[in-house]
Amino acid sequence: VQLVESGGGLVQVGGSLTLSCSAAGRFFSIDDMNWYRQIPGKQRELVARITRGGTTNYADFVKGRFTISRDNAKNMVALQMVSLKPEDTAIYYCNAYFRGIGPIGGAYYWGQGTQVTVSS
C-alpha cells in the first residue's frame, strides 16, 4: 500500500494551493483520509479529516481557509488551501486507514510528505 502526495510548492501570502494524495496497492477499502502537517521543531498536527461518508473535521487554525475532499472511486483525497499564511509553511502528509491489510485487518499508512512554503 502506498500514498503519494503532490501539489506542494512555493506560494505568496494570500495565495492558494491544492494538494492531492493518491492511494495505490491491494486493500479492501479506505476509512478516514487525513492531512497532517509538521513544522520544523514541532510535532506533527492534524489539519483536516474526512470520513468515507464525507464527514469533515478541521483544525481551528485552518477553518474557513482549507477544504478537504475525496473521491472514493479513485482512492484520492485533496486539500484545497486558500488565503495561505507564512505560518502554514510545513511539510504536509497524507494519512489514511486501509481495511483488508495487516494482521488485524486494517492499518494506517503515511505518504512521504510534500513541502508547502508560504513566502511573505
PDB file of C-alpha atoms in Angstrom:
ATOM      1  CA  VAL A   1       0.000   0.000   0.000  1.00  0.00           C
ATOM      2  CA  GLN A   2       1.280   3.434  -0.887  1.00  0.00           C
ATOM      3  CA  LEU A   3       0.122   7.026  -0.508  1.00  0.00           C
ATOM      4  CA  VAL A   4       1.637   9.581  -2.863  1.00  0.00           C
ATOM      5  CA  GLU A   5       1.173  13.306  -2.361  1.00  0.00           C
ATOM      6  CA  SER A   6       1.565  16.035  -4.958  1.00  0.00           C
ATOM      7  CA  GLY A   7       0.840  19.715  -5.360  1.00  0.00           C
ATOM      8  CA  GLY A   8       3.149  21.310  -2.836  1.00  0.00           C
ATOM      9  CA  GLY A   9       5.325  24.266  -3.666  1.00  0.00           C
ATOM     10  CA  LEU A  10       6.122  27.906  -3.055  1.00  0.00           C
ATOM     11  CA  VAL A  11       3.307  30.449  -2.881  1.00  0.00           C
ATOM     12  CA  GLN A  12       2.983  34.032  -1.728  1.00  0.00           C
ATOM     13  CA  VAL A  13       0.966  35.145   1.266  1.00  0.00           C
ATOM     14  CA  GLY A  14      -2.713  35.089   0.429  1.00  0.00           C
ATOM     15  CA  GLY A  15      -2.205  32.618  -2.373  1.00  0.00           C
ATOM     16  CA  SER A  16      -3.705  29.189  -2.964  1.00  0.00           C
ATOM     17  CA  LEU A  17      -2.512  25.636  -3.420  1.00  0.00           C
ATOM     18  CA  THR A  18      -4.244  22.310  -3.793  1.00  0.00           C
ATOM     19  CA  LEU A  19      -2.607  19.152  -2.501  1.00  0.00           C
ATOM     20  CA  SER A  20      -3.565  15.753  -3.816  1.00  0.00           C
ATOM     21  CA  CYS A  21      -2.939  12.275  -2.471  1.00  0.00           C
ATOM     22  CA  SER A  22      -3.486   9.006  -4.299  1.00  0.00           C
ATOM     23  CA  ALA A  23      -3.614   5.554  -2.748  1.00  0.00           C
ATOM     24  CA  ALA A  24      -2.302   2.518  -4.549  1.00  0.00           C
ATOM     25  CA  GLY A  25      -1.915  -1.152  -3.708  1.00  0.00           C
ATOM     26  CA  ARG A  26      -4.097  -4.024  -2.615  1.00  0.00           C
ATOM     27  CA  PHE A  27      -6.696  -3.277   0.048  1.00  0.00           C
ATOM     28  CA  PHE A  28     -10.392  -3.687   0.619  1.00  0.00           C
ATOM     29  CA  SER A  29     -11.371  -0.073   1.308  1.00  0.00           C
ATOM     30  CA  ILE A  30     -10.214   3.172   2.883  1.00  0.00           C
ATOM     31  CA  ASP A  31     -11.816   4.634   6.001  1.00  0.00           C
ATOM     32  CA  ASP A  32     -10.659   8.046   7.238  1.00  0.00           C
ATOM     33  CA  MET A  33      -8.355  10.059   4.995  1.00  0.00           C
ATOM     34  CA  ASN A  34      -6.434  12.817   6.702  1.00  0.00           C
ATOM     35  CA  TRP A  35      -3.971  15.625   6.118  1.00  0.00           C
ATOM     36  CA  TYR A  36      -1.348  16.367   8.745  1.00  0.00           C
ATOM     37  CA  ARG A  37       1.450  18.882   8.741  1.00  0.00           C
ATOM     38  CA  GLN A  38       4.747  19.223  10.502  1.00  0.00           C
ATOM     39  CA  ILE A  39       6.540  22.487  11.083  1.00  0.00           C
ATOM     40  CA  PRO A  40      10.285  22.143  11.802  1.00  0.00           C
ATOM     41  CA  GLY A  41      10.865  21.679  15.515  1.00  0.00           C
ATOM     42  CA  LYS A  42       7.212  20.934  16.238  1.00  0.00           C
ATOM     43  CA  GLN A  43       5.062  17.832  16.451  1.00  0.00           C
ATOM     44  CA  ARG A  44       3.024  16.649  13.513  1.00  0.00           C
ATOM     45  CA  GLU A  45      -0.525  18.011  13.780  1.00  0.00           C
ATOM     46  CA  LEU A  46      -3.854  17.123  12.230  1.00  0.00           C
ATOM     47  CA  VAL A  47      -5.050  19.637   9.653  1.00  0.00           C
ATOM     48  CA  ALA A  48      -8.214  18.029   8.297  1.00  0.00           C
ATOM     49  CA  ARG A  49     -10.044  14.712   8.268  1.00  0.00           C
ATOM     50  CA  ILE A  50     -12.698  13.253   6.019  1.00  0.00           C
ATOM     51  CA  THR A  51     -14.587  10.014   6.590  1.00  0.00           C
ATOM     52  CA  ARG A  52     -15.564   7.624   3.845  1.00  0.00           C
ATOM     53  CA  GLY A  53     -19.046   9.062   4.018  1.00  0.00           C
ATOM     54  CA  GLY A  54     -17.793  12.614   3.581  1.00  0.00           C
ATOM     55  CA  THR A  55     -17.943  13.989   7.118  1.00  0.00           C
ATOM     56  CA  THR A  56     -15.180  16.529   7.615  1.00  0.00           C
ATOM     57  CA  ASN A  57     -13.301  17.975  10.559  1.00  0.00           C
ATOM     58  CA  TYR A  58     -10.777  20.786  10.562  1.00  0.00           C
ATOM     59  CA  ALA A  59      -8.211  22.148  12.922  1.00  0.00           C
ATOM     60  CA  ASP A  60      -9.198  25.576  14.206  1.00  0.00           C
ATOM     61  CA  PHE A  61      -6.202  27.197  12.547  1.00  0.00           C
ATOM     62  CA  VAL A  62      -7.431  26.267   9.039  1.00  0.00           C
ATOM     63  CA  LYS A  63     -11.204  26.553   9.376  1.00  0.00           C
ATOM     64  CA  GLY A  64     -12.644  28.681   6.642  1.00  0.00           C
ATOM     65  CA  ARG A  65      -9.442  28.554   4.583  1.00  0.00           C
ATOM     66  CA  PHE A  66      -8.842  24.863   3.813  1.00  0.00           C
ATOM     67  CA  THR A  67     -11.242  22.359   2.291  1.00  0.00           C
ATOM     68  CA  ILE A  68     -10.725  18.595   2.293  1.00  0.00           C
ATOM     69  CA  SER A  69     -12.428  16.372  -0.247  1.00  0.00           C
ATOM     70  CA  ARG A  70     -12.142  12.815  -1.513  1.00  0.00           C
ATOM     71  CA  ASP A  71     -13.016  10.626  -4.444  1.00  0.00           C
ATOM     72  CA  ASN A  72     -13.713   7.117  -3.199  1.00  0.00           C
ATOM     73  CA  ALA A  73     -13.787   5.642  -6.689  1.00  0.00           C
ATOM     74  CA  LYS A  74     -10.290   6.954  -7.388  1.00  0.00           C
ATOM     75  CA  ASN A  75      -8.934   6.439  -3.861  1.00  0.00           C
ATOM     76  CA  MET A  76      -7.874  10.064  -3.717  1.00  0.00           C
ATOM     77  CA  VAL A  77      -8.033  12.868  -1.191  1.00  0.00           C
ATOM     78  CA  ALA A  78      -7.368  16.550  -1.813  1.00  0.00           C
ATOM     79  CA  LEU A  79      -6.729  19.590   0.333  1.00  0.00           C
ATOM     80  CA  GLN A  80      -7.612  22.950  -1.164  1.00  0.00           C
ATOM     81  CA  MET A  81      -5.811  25.745   0.650  1.00  0.00           C
ATOM     82  CA  VAL A  82      -6.634  29.426   0.194  1.00  0.00           C
ATOM     83  CA  SER A  83      -5.596  32.605   1.989  1.00  0.00           C
ATOM     84  CA  LEU A  84      -2.306  30.986   2.884  1.00  0.00           C
ATOM     85  CA  LYS A  85      -0.228  32.468   5.683  1.00  0.00           C
ATOM     86  CA  PRO A  86       3.500  32.188   6.435  1.00  0.00           C
ATOM     87  CA  GLU A  87       2.628  30.028   9.439  1.00  0.00           C
ATOM     88  CA  ASP A  88       1.137  27.453   7.067  1.00  0.00           C
ATOM     89  CA  THR A  89       4.660  26.662   5.894  1.00  0.00           C
ATOM     90  CA  ALA A  90       5.236  22.994   6.676  1.00  0.00           C
ATOM     91  CA  ILE A  91       5.577  19.528   5.252  1.00  0.00           C
ATOM     92  CA  TYR A  92       2.086  18.212   4.596  1.00  0.00           C
ATOM     93  CA  TYR A  93       1.435  14.498   4.957  1.00  0.00           C
ATOM     94  CA  CYS A  94      -1.419  12.378   3.699  1.00  0.00           C
ATOM     95  CA  ASN A  95      -2.644   9.659   6.078  1.00  0.00           C
ATOM     96  CA  ALA A  96      -5.320   7.025   5.659  1.00  0.00           C
ATOM     97  CA  TYR A  97      -6.736   3.911   7.301  1.00  0.00           C
ATOM     98  CA  PHE A  98      -6.816   0.935   4.975  1.00  0.00           C
ATOM     99  CA  ARG A  99      -9.053  -2.066   5.553  1.00  0.00           C
ATOM    100  CA  GLY A 100      -8.203  -5.536   4.400  1.00  0.00           C
ATOM    101  CA  ILE A 101      -4.494  -5.461   5.148  1.00  0.00           C
ATOM    102  CA  GLY A 102      -2.231  -6.354   8.029  1.00  0.00           C
ATOM    103  CA  PRO A 103      -2.668  -8.841  10.899  1.00  0.00           C
ATOM    104  CA  ILE A 104      -5.685  -7.090  12.381  1.00  0.00           C
ATOM    105  CA  GLY A 105      -7.388  -6.358   9.109  1.00  0.00           C
ATOM    106  CA  GLY A 106      -6.507  -2.687   8.892  1.00  0.00           C
ATOM    107  CA  ALA A 107      -3.733  -0.179   9.310  1.00  0.00           C
ATOM    108  CA  TYR A 108      -2.803   3.468   8.919  1.00  0.00           C
ATOM    109  CA  TYR A 109      -0.333   4.467   6.250  1.00  0.00           C
ATOM    110  CA  TRP A 110       1.502   7.721   5.629  1.00  0.00           C
ATOM    111  CA  GLY A 111       2.625   9.421   2.477  1.00  0.00           C
ATOM    112  CA  GLN A 112       6.143  10.743   2.081  1.00  0.00           C
ATOM    113  CA  GLY A 113       5.106  14.366   2.546  1.00  0.00           C
ATOM    114  CA  THR A 114       5.081  17.430   0.327  1.00  0.00           C
ATOM    115  CA  GLN A 115       6.599  20.792   1.194  1.00  0.00           C
ATOM    116  CA  VAL A 116       4.415  23.890   1.277  1.00  0.00           C
ATOM    117  CA  THR A 117       6.229  27.196   1.655  1.00  0.00           C
ATOM    118  CA  VAL A 118       4.351  30.475   2.027  1.00  0.00           C
ATOM    119  CA  SER A 119       6.557  33.490   1.482  1.00  0.00           C
ATOM    120  CA  SER A 120       5.913  36.991   2.690  1.00  0.00           C
TER     121      SER A 120
END
